[in-house]
Amino acid sequence: MPAPNPKKNNPERRIVFHVDMDSFFASVEVREKPELKGQPVIVGSDPREGSGRGVVSTCSYEARKYGIHSAMPISQAYRLCPHAVFLPVNMNLYAEVSAAVMELLRGFSEKFQQVSIDEAYLIPGPEVRNFEEAALYALRIKDEVQRQQRITCSVGVGSNKLVSKIASGFQKPDGLTVVRPEDVREFLFPLPVSKVPGVGERTAETLKEMGINRIEELANCNIQLLSERFGKIGLRLKQLANGLDFEEVIEKESIKSISRHGTFAEDTNDPVKISGSLDLLIESVHSSLLKHSFLFKTITLTVRFEDFSTYTRSKTLPIWTSDIFVIKRTAIQLLAEFIGRRKFRLVGVGVTKLRIRDEKQTLITDF
Ligand code: TTP
Ligand code: MG
């Protein structure tokens, strides 16, 4: 009989890793040009000697000493450190390195979830039985990333995604932070609320107005008060502050398409009825896209007539998007050739060619 696995079905016994590359774009640049090692390196738009209008994508830790950070106007970065090495964004290169790193990390995982160009969650196989073994495993991951890709990463280990994510950022760069389940509160409580994933500037500001600055204060805040201010999110915030997070590590790459179909109660050729149904299906596809943070490229329409003959039509867009109006417009275009005398039995719509939206990337289009 196989030995029972105590982690199975018990979320508090999970061991979750979060891996985040250090100053990712800048580290890749330094790897390519070793003479830049130790220098302040800023990757972003052209500083134009201080008059550039874009932003910093990221910078090396040497540049961070000058107060420079991601999303800062490049002109300001130039004023803070004019002698820094300024480099343009070479996204193809970073995407290539990212793919190689993710492949490597996947090899360490039983479950794997990439969440942005340079970070991923992973759950190792049953050979990692406890947090001591997890620490050694994390060192192996770090060594392997360094050996194969010649860049460093920081790893956080915890009993859920929330704790591992905060832990990976705790000792950057080249860090390793392991938080055992019994130490979660001690670890989280002194930290500012902004460390809780999802607490952006606005939420932090509202919390501050309520006198809540540290995670401990959020954890102990009256749920009534939080619900009044934040609605449903209030409870979630309180749970997170207490280190509770039951979200699964999901292998998103395994989702290849999102589609919805509907059969009409009665066969119909009424264009208003058909496009109305299509709209509802599209809304459902769209909310699933948002839930998974996916972008898509291809839209497929399926039509089945009363005689069960079935047709599909697809259109691939030149760009990645998650825009509902693009789905609606394209679906209506694809639908046009089928509208006529023949009655519909079913209509369906789907999106394929999916990829994860990288939240950080929205900021780097500002060249
Ligand atoms: P991060 O992991 O947030 O930052 P980082 O890897 O540069 O530094 P850290 O050591 O703190 O993890 O983002 C990963 C890459 O995403 C980053 O190298 C560049 C890009 N990025 C932007 O282009 N704009 C942004 O505002 C942010 C935050 C990141
Ligand atoms: Mg990073």
mmCIF file of C-alpha atoms and ligand atoms in Angstrom:
data_model
loop_
_atom_site.group_PDB
_atom_site.id
_atom_site.type_symbol
_atom_site.label_atom_id
_atom_site.label_comp_id
_atom_site.label_asym_id
_atom_site.label_seq_id
_atom_site.Cartn_x
_atom_site.Cartn_y
_atom_site.Cartn_z
ATOM 1 C CA MET A 1 0.000 0.000 0.000
ATOM 2 C CA PRO A 2 1.457 3.445 -0.834
ATOM 3 C CA ALA A 3 2.320 5.642 2.147
ATOM 4 C CA PRO A 4 -0.392 8.231 2.835
ATOM 5 C CA ASN A 5 0.477 11.690 1.633
ATOM 6 C CA PRO A 6 -0.344 14.077 4.499
ATOM 7 C CA LYS A 7 -0.273 17.117 2.183
ATOM 8 C CA LYS A 8 -3.033 15.808 -0.038
ATOM 9 C CA ASN A 9 -6.424 17.471 0.424
ATOM 10 C CA ASN A 10 -5.142 19.498 3.323
ATOM 11 C CA PRO A 11 -4.480 23.022 2.120
ATOM 12 C CA GLU A 12 -2.590 23.991 5.266
ATOM 13 C CA ARG A 13 -0.054 21.227 4.656
ATOM 14 C CA ARG A 14 0.745 22.389 1.150
ATOM 15 C CA ILE A 15 4.225 23.525 0.232
ATOM 16 C CA VAL A 16 4.096 26.251 -2.391
ATOM 17 C CA PHE A 17 7.102 27.903 -4.015
ATOM 18 C CA HIS A 18 7.117 31.322 -5.642
ATOM 19 C CA VAL A 19 10.075 32.109 -7.873
ATOM 20 C CA ASP A 20 10.759 35.646 -9.116
ATOM 21 C CA MET A 21 13.771 36.654 -11.206
ATOM 22 C CA ASP A 22 15.832 39.509 -9.819
ATOM 23 C CA SER A 23 15.760 42.795 -11.799
ATOM 24 C CA PHE A 24 14.831 40.571 -14.710
ATOM 25 C CA PHE A 25 15.313 42.675 -17.875
ATOM 26 C CA ALA A 26 18.415 44.337 -16.416
ATOM 27 C CA SER A 27 19.916 40.999 -15.315
ATOM 28 C CA VAL A 28 19.491 39.589 -18.801
ATOM 29 C CA GLU A 29 21.225 42.648 -20.250
ATOM 30 C CA VAL A 30 24.116 42.273 -17.799
ATOM 31 C CA ARG A 31 24.379 38.584 -18.629
ATOM 32 C CA GLU A 32 24.713 39.506 -22.317
ATOM 33 C CA LYS A 33 27.233 42.274 -21.598
ATOM 34 C CA PRO A 34 29.295 41.174 -18.586
ATOM 35 C CA GLU A 35 31.212 44.477 -18.612
ATOM 36 C CA LEU A 36 28.025 46.028 -17.155
ATOM 37 C CA LYS A 37 28.230 43.934 -13.994
ATOM 38 C CA GLY A 38 28.202 46.109 -10.869
ATOM 39 C CA GLN A 39 27.023 49.196 -12.732
ATOM 40 C CA PRO A 40 23.698 51.005 -12.461
ATOM 41 C CA VAL A 41 21.804 49.676 -15.496
ATOM 42 C CA ILE A 42 18.420 51.085 -16.458
ATOM 43 C CA VAL A 43 16.222 49.385 -19.041
ATOM 44 C CA GLY A 44 13.467 51.515 -20.494
ATOM 45 C CA SER A 45 12.724 54.196 -23.011
ATOM 46 C CA ASP A 46 15.327 56.600 -24.360
ATOM 47 C CA PRO A 47 16.245 59.175 -21.662
ATOM 48 C CA ARG A 48 17.166 61.776 -24.340
ATOM 49 C CA GLU A 49 19.508 63.413 -21.877
ATOM 50 C CA GLY A 50 16.695 64.042 -19.454
ATOM 51 C CA SER A 51 13.946 65.063 -21.873
ATOM 52 C CA GLY A 52 12.693 61.537 -22.700
ATOM 53 C CA ARG A 53 8.996 60.984 -22.060
ATOM 54 C CA GLY A 54 8.816 57.232 -21.399
ATOM 55 C CA VAL A 55 9.335 55.174 -18.268
ATOM 56 C CA VAL A 56 11.789 52.836 -16.608
ATOM 57 C CA SER A 57 10.924 49.160 -17.196
ATOM 58 C CA THR A 58 13.339 47.999 -14.566
ATOM 59 C CA CYS A 59 16.853 48.663 -13.302
ATOM 60 C CA SER A 60 19.697 46.808 -11.677
ATOM 61 C CA TYR A 61 20.008 46.791 -7.885
ATOM 62 C CA GLU A 62 22.955 49.202 -8.209
ATOM 63 C CA ALA A 63 20.585 51.706 -9.857
ATOM 64 C CA ARG A 64 17.957 51.148 -7.157
ATOM 65 C CA LYS A 65 20.357 52.683 -4.633
ATOM 66 C CA TYR A 66 19.668 55.990 -6.372
ATOM 67 C CA GLY A 67 15.940 55.601 -5.739
ATOM 68 C CA ILE A 68 15.202 54.482 -9.291
ATOM 69 C CA HIS A 69 12.407 51.920 -9.823
ATOM 70 C CA SER A 70 10.070 50.420 -12.415
ATOM 71 C CA ALA A 71 7.464 52.777 -13.913
ATOM 72 C CA MET A 72 9.386 55.907 -12.861
ATOM 73 C CA PRO A 73 9.593 58.552 -15.627
ATOM 74 C CA ILE A 74 12.840 57.989 -17.465
ATOM 75 C CA SER A 75 13.599 61.728 -17.205
ATOM 76 C CA GLN A 76 13.529 61.465 -13.422
ATOM 77 C CA ALA A 77 15.766 58.376 -13.508
ATOM 78 C CA TYR A 78 18.194 60.352 -15.657
ATOM 79 C CA ARG A 79 18.256 63.190 -13.147
ATOM 80 C CA LEU A 80 18.853 60.766 -10.273
ATOM 81 C CA CYS A 81 21.693 58.947 -12.019
ATOM 82 C CA PRO A 82 22.855 60.488 -15.301
ATOM 83 C CA HIS A 83 25.929 58.250 -15.490
ATOM 84 C CA ALA A 84 23.843 55.045 -15.437
ATOM 85 C CA VAL A 85 23.870 52.749 -18.464
ATOM 86 C CA PHE A 86 20.525 53.287 -20.226
ATOM 87 C CA LEU A 87 19.389 50.452 -22.471
ATOM 88 C CA PRO A 88 16.325 50.031 -24.670
ATOM 89 C CA VAL A 89 13.835 47.218 -24.035
ATOM 90 C CA ASN A 90 14.781 44.097 -25.992
ATOM 91 C CA MET A 91 11.601 42.150 -25.379
ATOM 92 C CA ASN A 92 12.382 39.299 -27.762
ATOM 93 C CA LEU A 93 15.478 38.464 -25.798
ATOM 94 C CA TYR A 94 13.701 38.593 -22.414
ATOM 95 C CA ALA A 95 10.834 36.475 -23.733
ATOM 96 C CA GLU A 96 13.340 33.868 -24.875
ATOM 97 C CA VAL A 97 15.106 33.773 -21.517
ATOM 98 C CA SER A 98 11.757 33.722 -19.734
ATOM 99 C CA ALA A 99 10.607 30.701 -21.751
ATOM 100 C CA ALA A 100 13.832 28.839 -20.925
ATOM 101 C CA VAL A 101 13.553 29.667 -17.216
ATOM 102 C CA MET A 102 9.914 28.588 -17.111
ATOM 103 C CA GLU A 103 10.767 25.315 -18.812
ATOM 104 C CA LEU A 104 13.470 24.697 -16.243
ATOM 105 C CA LEU A 105 11.130 25.492 -13.334
ATOM 106 C CA ARG A 106 8.460 23.257 -14.778
ATOM 107 C CA GLY A 107 10.957 20.404 -14.468
ATOM 108 C CA PHE A 108 10.952 20.960 -10.694
ATOM 109 C CA SER A 109 7.180 20.941 -10.442
ATOM 110 C CA GLU A 110 4.272 18.663 -10.077
ATOM 111 C CA LYS A 111 2.003 21.666 -10.516
ATOM 112 C CA PHE A 112 3.212 24.826 -12.199
ATOM 113 C CA GLN A 113 1.720 28.245 -12.847
ATOM 114 C CA GLN A 114 3.501 31.045 -14.623
ATOM 115 C CA VAL A 115 2.113 34.389 -13.501
ATOM 116 C CA SER A 116 4.189 36.911 -15.385
ATOM 117 C CA ILE A 117 7.232 37.100 -17.594
ATOM 118 C CA ASP A 118 9.543 36.448 -14.643
ATOM 119 C CA GLU A 119 7.575 34.738 -11.897
ATOM 120 C CA ALA A 120 5.864 31.442 -11.279
ATOM 121 C CA TYR A 121 4.325 29.326 -8.553
ATOM 122 C CA LEU A 122 5.193 25.699 -8.296
ATOM 123 C CA ILE A 123 4.321 22.737 -6.167
ATOM 124 C CA PRO A 124 7.007 20.076 -6.057
ATOM 125 C CA GLY A 125 6.391 16.342 -6.148
ATOM 126 C CA PRO A 126 5.942 14.173 -3.037
ATOM 127 C CA GLU A 127 9.728 13.887 -2.557
ATOM 128 C CA VAL A 128 9.589 17.264 -0.782
ATOM 129 C CA ARG A 129 7.975 16.168 2.446
ATOM 130 C CA ASN A 130 8.511 19.081 4.803
ATOM 131 C CA PHE A 131 9.826 22.631 5.001
ATOM 132 C CA GLU A 132 13.449 21.557 5.661
ATOM 133 C CA GLU A 133 13.431 19.569 2.456
ATOM 134 C CA ALA A 134 11.699 22.477 0.748
ATOM 135 C CA ALA A 135 14.578 24.814 1.686
ATOM 136 C CA LEU A 136 17.105 22.455 0.096
ATOM 137 C CA TYR A 137 14.902 22.055 -2.933
ATOM 138 C CA ALA A 138 14.676 25.833 -3.312
ATOM 139 C CA LEU A 139 18.488 26.055 -3.237
ATOM 140 C CA ARG A 140 18.643 23.482 -5.995
ATOM 141 C CA ILE A 141 16.202 25.517 -8.078
ATOM 142 C CA LYS A 142 18.252 28.675 -7.547
ATOM 143 C CA ASP A 143 21.495 26.906 -8.455
ATOM 144 C CA GLU A 144 19.998 25.451 -11.586
ATOM 145 C CA VAL A 145 18.638 28.824 -12.760
ATOM 146 C CA GLN A 146 22.055 30.359 -12.140
ATOM 147 C CA ARG A 147 23.918 27.503 -13.832
ATOM 148 C CA GLN A 148 21.725 27.281 -16.920
ATOM 149 C CA GLN A 149 20.680 30.908 -17.392
ATOM 150 C CA ARG A 150 23.361 32.846 -15.505
ATOM 151 C CA ILE A 151 20.862 35.064 -13.706
ATOM 152 C CA THR A 152 19.662 35.038 -10.121
ATOM 153 C CA CYS A 153 16.205 34.616 -8.709
ATOM 154 C CA SER A 154 14.558 34.869 -5.326
ATOM 155 C CA VAL A 155 12.426 32.082 -3.944
ATOM 156 C CA GLY A 156 9.712 32.153 -1.324
ATOM 157 C CA VAL A 157 8.336 29.001 0.258
ATOM 158 C CA GLY A 158 5.121 28.883 2.246
ATOM 159 C CA SER A 159 1.970 26.893 2.803
ATOM 160 C CA ASN A 160 0.029 28.886 0.221
ATOM 161 C CA LYS A 161 0.459 31.235 -2.722
ATOM 162 C CA LEU A 162 0.064 34.407 -0.680
ATOM 163 C CA VAL A 163 2.792 33.558 1.809
ATOM 164 C CA SER A 164 5.225 32.250 -0.809
ATOM 165 C CA LYS A 165 4.723 35.353 -2.963
ATOM 166 C CA ILE A 166 5.404 37.762 -0.112
ATOM 167 C CA ALA A 167 8.329 35.583 0.998
ATOM 168 C CA SER A 168 10.044 35.670 -2.404
ATOM 169 C CA GLY A 169 10.147 39.459 -2.231
ATOM 170 C CA PHE A 170 11.384 39.496 1.342
ATOM 171 C CA GLN A 171 15.116 39.123 0.735
ATOM 172 C CA LYS A 172 15.813 40.217 -2.793
ATOM 173 C CA PRO A 173 18.057 39.825 -4.745
ATOM 174 C CA ASP A 174 19.247 36.196 -4.734
ATOM 175 C CA GLY A 175 17.091 35.513 -1.686
ATOM 176 C CA LEU A 176 15.487 32.498 -0.142
ATOM 177 C CA THR A 177 12.800 32.864 2.496
ATOM 178 C CA VAL A 178 11.005 29.875 3.961
ATOM 179 C CA VAL A 179 7.967 30.585 6.127
ATOM 180 C CA ARG A 180 6.672 27.614 8.069
ATOM 181 C CA PRO A 181 2.931 27.455 8.726
ATOM 182 C CA GLU A 182 3.472 28.145 12.432
ATOM 183 C CA ASP A 183 5.445 31.317 11.646
ATOM 184 C CA VAL A 184 3.053 32.887 9.141
ATOM 185 C CA ARG A 185 1.590 35.527 11.412
ATOM 186 C CA GLU A 186 4.922 36.494 12.891
ATOM 187 C CA PHE A 187 6.230 36.895 9.345
ATOM 188 C CA LEU A 188 3.292 38.848 7.917
ATOM 189 C CA PHE A 189 2.176 41.028 10.797
ATOM 190 C CA PRO A 190 4.970 43.652 10.853
ATOM 191 C CA LEU A 191 4.803 44.196 7.073
ATOM 192 C CA PRO A 192 2.980 47.134 5.462
ATOM 193 C CA VAL A 193 -0.433 46.330 3.966
ATOM 194 C CA SER A 194 0.919 47.158 0.510
ATOM 195 C CA LYS A 195 2.743 43.813 0.602
ATOM 196 C CA VAL A 196 -0.547 41.963 0.303
ATOM 197 C CA PRO A 197 -0.973 41.094 -3.380
ATOM 198 C CA GLY A 198 -3.863 43.086 -4.789
ATOM 199 C CA VAL A 199 -3.514 45.944 -2.317
ATOM 200 C CA GLY A 200 -2.602 48.751 -4.655
ATOM 201 C CA GLU A 201 -2.062 52.406 -3.893
ATOM 202 C CA ARG A 202 -5.763 53.212 -3.622
ATOM 203 C CA THR A 203 -6.628 50.390 -1.249
ATOM 204 C CA ALA A 204 -3.572 51.174 0.857
ATOM 205 C CA GLU A 205 -4.658 54.804 1.004
ATOM 206 C CA THR A 206 -8.203 53.876 2.110
ATOM 207 C CA LEU A 207 -6.796 51.521 4.740
ATOM 208 C CA LYS A 208 -4.518 54.272 5.965
ATOM 209 C CA GLU A 209 -7.522 56.559 6.398
ATOM 210 C CA MET A 210 -8.996 53.802 8.567
ATOM 211 C CA GLY A 211 -5.802 53.803 10.645
ATOM 212 C CA ILE A 212 -4.574 50.529 9.155
ATOM 213 C CA ASN A 213 -0.960 50.524 8.037
ATOM 214 C CA ARG A 214 0.495 47.149 8.933
ATOM 215 C CA ILE A 215 -0.807 43.695 8.066
ATOM 216 C CA GLU A 216 -1.413 42.980 11.758
ATOM 217 C CA GLU A 217 -3.879 45.876 11.949
ATOM 218 C CA LEU A 218 -5.689 44.579 8.883
ATOM 219 C CA ALA A 219 -5.765 41.064 10.303
ATOM 220 C CA ASN A 220 -7.400 42.291 13.495
ATOM 221 C CA CYS A 221 -9.742 44.824 11.934
ATOM 222 C CA ASN A 222 -13.449 44.385 12.479
ATOM 223 C CA ILE A 223 -14.913 42.571 9.473
ATOM 224 C CA GLN A 224 -17.991 44.795 9.570
ATOM 225 C CA LEU A 225 -15.829 47.880 9.037
ATOM 226 C CA LEU A 226 -13.898 46.240 6.212
ATOM 227 C CA SER A 227 -17.062 45.073 4.483
ATOM 228 C CA GLU A 228 -18.578 48.541 4.687
ATOM 229 C CA ARG A 229 -15.521 50.034 2.986
ATOM 230 C CA PHE A 230 -14.603 47.295 0.521
ATOM 231 C CA GLY A 231 -17.689 45.110 0.044
ATOM 232 C CA LYS A 232 -16.902 41.451 -0.597
ATOM 233 C CA ILE A 233 -13.196 42.191 -0.915
ATOM 234 C CA GLY A 234 -13.194 43.166 2.774
ATOM 235 C CA LEU A 235 -13.394 39.572 3.930
ATOM 236 C CA ARG A 236 -10.750 38.510 1.447
ATOM 237 C CA LEU A 237 -8.408 41.229 2.713
ATOM 238 C CA LYS A 238 -8.877 40.091 6.289
ATOM 239 C CA GLN A 239 -8.258 36.465 5.343
ATOM 240 C CA LEU A 240 -5.100 37.336 3.431
ATOM 241 C CA ALA A 241 -3.812 39.436 6.312
ATOM 242 C CA ASN A 242 -4.249 36.374 8.501
ATOM 243 C CA GLY A 243 -2.210 34.349 6.047
ATOM 244 C CA LEU A 244 -5.194 32.444 4.687
ATOM 245 C CA ASP A 245 -5.257 31.767 0.970
ATOM 246 C CA PHE A 246 -6.808 28.674 -0.539
ATOM 247 C CA GLU A 247 -6.149 29.499 -4.176
ATOM 248 C CA GLU A 248 -4.831 26.591 -6.154
ATOM 249 C CA VAL A 249 -1.705 26.558 -8.257
ATOM 250 C CA ILE A 250 -3.303 26.131 -11.673
ATOM 251 C CA GLU A 251 -1.574 24.941 -14.770
ATOM 252 C CA LYS A 252 -3.023 27.618 -17.039
ATOM 253 C CA GLU A 253 -1.154 26.484 -20.101
ATOM 254 C CA SER A 254 -3.306 23.396 -20.069
ATOM 255 C CA ILE A 255 -6.308 25.546 -20.957
ATOM 256 C CA LYS A 256 -6.226 25.764 -24.729
ATOM 257 C CA SER A 257 -9.554 27.412 -25.410
ATOM 258 C CA ILE A 258 -12.558 28.976 -23.765
ATOM 259 C CA SER A 259 -15.882 28.473 -25.491
ATOM 260 C CA ARG A 260 -19.599 28.548 -24.822
ATOM 261 C CA HIS A 261 -22.462 27.032 -26.814
ATOM 262 C CA GLY A 262 -26.188 27.389 -26.510
ATOM 263 C CA THR A 263 -29.030 25.430 -28.103
ATOM 264 C CA PHE A 264 -32.170 27.430 -28.848
ATOM 265 C CA ALA A 265 -35.375 26.318 -27.164
ATOM 266 C CA GLU A 266 -36.878 26.463 -30.630
ATOM 267 C CA ASP A 267 -34.927 26.562 -33.897
ATOM 268 C CA THR A 268 -34.797 30.127 -35.151
ATOM 269 C CA ASN A 269 -33.569 32.334 -37.959
ATOM 270 C CA ASP A 270 -34.406 35.557 -36.177
ATOM 271 C CA PRO A 271 -31.200 37.628 -36.343
ATOM 272 C CA VAL A 272 -32.101 39.557 -33.187
ATOM 273 C CA LYS A 273 -32.578 36.366 -31.189
ATOM 274 C CA ILE A 274 -29.409 34.828 -32.590
ATOM 275 C CA SER A 275 -27.186 37.827 -31.969
ATOM 276 C CA GLY A 276 -28.768 38.325 -28.531
ATOM 277 C CA SER A 277 -27.851 34.764 -27.564
ATOM 278 C CA LEU A 278 -24.409 35.205 -29.016
ATOM 279 C CA ASP A 279 -23.922 38.305 -26.877
ATOM 280 C CA LEU A 280 -24.696 36.355 -23.705
ATOM 281 C CA LEU A 281 -22.290 33.598 -24.679
ATOM 282 C CA ILE A 282 -19.600 36.162 -25.435
ATOM 283 C CA GLU A 283 -20.073 37.784 -22.047
ATOM 284 C CA SER A 284 -19.524 34.437 -20.401
ATOM 285 C CA VAL A 285 -16.416 33.721 -22.500
ATOM 286 C CA HIS A 286 -15.118 37.169 -21.652
ATOM 287 C CA SER A 287 -15.562 36.829 -17.907
ATOM 288 C CA SER A 288 -13.737 33.507 -18.011
ATOM 289 C CA LEU A 289 -10.914 35.177 -19.944
ATOM 290 C CA LEU A 290 -10.628 37.869 -17.292
ATOM 291 C CA LYS A 291 -10.784 35.352 -14.466
ATOM 292 C CA HIS A 292 -7.798 33.512 -15.885
ATOM 293 C CA SER A 293 -6.000 36.743 -16.980
ATOM 294 C CA PHE A 294 -5.810 35.480 -20.533
ATOM 295 C CA LEU A 295 -5.333 37.273 -23.798
ATOM 296 C CA PHE A 296 -6.412 35.603 -27.032
ATOM 297 C CA LYS A 297 -5.770 35.903 -30.726
ATOM 298 C CA THR A 298 -8.342 33.698 -32.439
ATOM 299 C CA ILE A 299 -12.125 33.821 -32.315
ATOM 300 C CA THR A 300 -14.213 30.886 -33.530
ATOM 301 C CA LEU A 301 -17.910 30.892 -34.276
ATOM 302 C CA THR A 302 -19.896 27.660 -34.449
ATOM 303 C CA VAL A 303 -23.289 27.411 -36.076
ATOM 304 C CA ARG A 304 -25.516 24.334 -36.179
ATOM 305 C CA PHE A 305 -28.613 24.402 -38.357
ATOM 306 C CA GLU A 306 -31.869 22.576 -37.743
ATOM 307 C CA ASP A 307 -30.683 19.658 -39.908
ATOM 308 C CA PHE A 308 -27.636 19.329 -37.594
ATOM 309 C CA SER A 309 -25.205 20.471 -40.281
ATOM 310 C CA THR A 310 -22.479 22.322 -38.396
ATOM 311 C CA TYR A 311 -20.071 25.004 -39.535
ATOM 312 C CA THR A 312 -17.221 26.813 -37.857
ATOM 313 C CA ARG A 313 -15.514 30.001 -38.901
ATOM 314 C CA SER A 314 -12.427 31.513 -37.294
ATOM 315 C CA LYS A 315 -10.568 34.750 -37.446
ATOM 316 C CA THR A 316 -7.091 35.337 -36.075
ATOM 317 C CA LEU A 317 -6.281 38.890 -35.044
ATOM 318 C CA PRO A 318 -2.915 40.556 -35.515
ATOM 319 C CA ILE A 319 -2.744 41.404 -31.798
ATOM 320 C CA TRP A 320 -3.313 39.777 -28.413
ATOM 321 C CA THR A 321 -6.352 41.177 -26.668
ATOM 322 C CA SER A 322 -9.083 40.444 -24.149
ATOM 323 C CA ASP A 323 -11.417 43.160 -25.424
ATOM 324 C CA ILE A 324 -15.067 42.084 -25.375
ATOM 325 C CA PHE A 325 -15.944 44.486 -28.187
ATOM 326 C CA VAL A 326 -13.398 42.812 -30.424
ATOM 327 C CA ILE A 327 -15.047 39.458 -29.742
ATOM 328 C CA LYS A 328 -18.496 40.886 -30.396
ATOM 329 C CA ARG A 329 -17.515 42.659 -33.589
ATOM 330 C CA THR A 330 -15.658 39.657 -34.991
ATOM 331 C CA ALA A 331 -18.367 37.180 -34.048
ATOM 332 C CA ILE A 332 -21.007 39.311 -35.771
ATOM 333 C CA GLN A 333 -18.821 39.514 -38.903
ATOM 334 C CA LEU A 334 -18.403 35.733 -38.890
ATOM 335 C CA LEU A 335 -22.109 35.248 -38.281
ATOM 336 C CA ALA A 336 -23.208 37.352 -41.264
ATOM 337 C CA GLU A 337 -22.845 34.648 -43.915
ATOM 338 C CA PHE A 338 -25.131 32.277 -41.996
ATOM 339 C CA ILE A 339 -28.031 34.614 -41.374
ATOM 340 C CA GLY A 340 -30.873 33.898 -43.810
ATOM 341 C CA ARG A 341 -33.667 31.411 -44.288
ATOM 342 C CA ARG A 342 -32.118 28.421 -42.587
ATOM 343 C CA LYS A 343 -32.955 28.019 -38.926
ATOM 344 C CA PHE A 344 -30.296 27.787 -36.233
ATOM 345 C CA ARG A 345 -30.366 24.996 -33.715
ATOM 346 C CA LEU A 346 -27.231 26.066 -31.860
ATOM 347 C CA VAL A 347 -24.728 28.869 -31.813
ATOM 348 C CA GLY A 348 -21.340 28.913 -30.099
ATOM 349 C CA VAL A 349 -18.363 31.150 -29.703
ATOM 350 C CA GLY A 350 -14.853 30.467 -28.482
ATOM 351 C CA VAL A 351 -11.423 31.974 -28.186
ATOM 352 C CA THR A 352 -8.175 30.096 -28.728
ATOM 353 C CA LYS A 353 -4.465 30.923 -29.001
ATOM 354 C CA LEU A 354 -4.440 31.954 -25.378
ATOM 355 C CA ARG A 355 -1.656 33.430 -23.406
ATOM 356 C CA ILE A 356 -1.389 34.805 -19.902
ATOM 357 C CA ARG A 357 -1.697 38.540 -19.636
ATOM 358 C CA ASP A 358 1.402 39.931 -18.016
ATOM 359 C CA GLU A 359 0.129 42.735 -15.816
ATOM 360 C CA LYS A 360 3.548 44.313 -15.729
ATOM 361 C CA GLN A 361 3.718 44.582 -19.484
ATOM 362 C CA THR A 362 0.991 47.172 -19.631
ATOM 363 C CA LEU A 363 3.476 49.647 -18.278
ATOM 364 C CA ILE A 364 6.240 49.070 -20.728
ATOM 365 C CA THR A 365 4.327 50.008 -23.853
ATOM 366 C CA ASP A 366 4.916 53.622 -22.892
ATOM 367 C CA PHE A 367 8.068 54.221 -24.917
HETATM 368 P P1 TTP B 1 9.426 42.528 -11.519
HETATM 369 O O1 TTP B 1 9.605 41.103 -11.138
HETATM 370 O O2 TTP B 1 8.362 43.297 -10.828
HETATM 371 O O3 TTP B 1 10.738 43.356 -11.317
HETATM 372 P P2 TTP B 1 12.218 42.929 -11.574
HETATM 373 O O4 TTP B 1 12.344 41.483 -11.917
HETATM 374 O O5 TTP B 1 12.825 43.854 -12.567
HETATM 375 O O6 TTP B 1 12.900 43.229 -10.180
HETATM 376 P P3 TTP B 1 12.756 42.421 -8.815
HETATM 377 O O7 TTP B 1 14.133 41.963 -8.493
HETATM 378 O O8 TTP B 1 12.218 43.398 -7.853
HETATM 379 O O9 TTP B 1 11.815 41.276 -9.072
HETATM 380 O O10 TTP B 1 9.146 42.614 -13.067
HETATM 381 C C1 TTP B 1 9.730 41.751 -14.028
HETATM 382 C C2 TTP B 1 10.030 42.490 -15.308
HETATM 383 O O11 TTP B 1 8.818 43.077 -15.811
HETATM 384 C C3 TTP B 1 10.995 43.619 -15.114
HETATM 385 O O12 TTP B 1 12.345 43.179 -15.187
HETATM 386 C C4 TTP B 1 10.608 44.559 -16.211
HETATM 387 C C5 TTP B 1 9.121 44.347 -16.405
HETATM 388 N N1 TTP B 1 8.375 45.436 -15.767
HETATM 389 C C6 TTP B 1 8.065 46.546 -16.505
HETATM 390 O O13 TTP B 1 8.389 46.605 -17.676
HETATM 391 N N2 TTP B 1 7.395 47.583 -15.917
HETATM 392 C C7 TTP B 1 7.031 47.558 -14.611
HETATM 393 O O14 TTP B 1 6.448 48.525 -14.089
HETATM 394 C C8 TTP B 1 7.356 46.403 -13.836
HETATM 395 C C9 TTP B 1 6.991 46.344 -12.382
HETATM 396 C C10 TTP B 1 8.033 45.373 -14.453
HETATM 397 MG MG MG B 2 11.360 40.033 -10.782
#
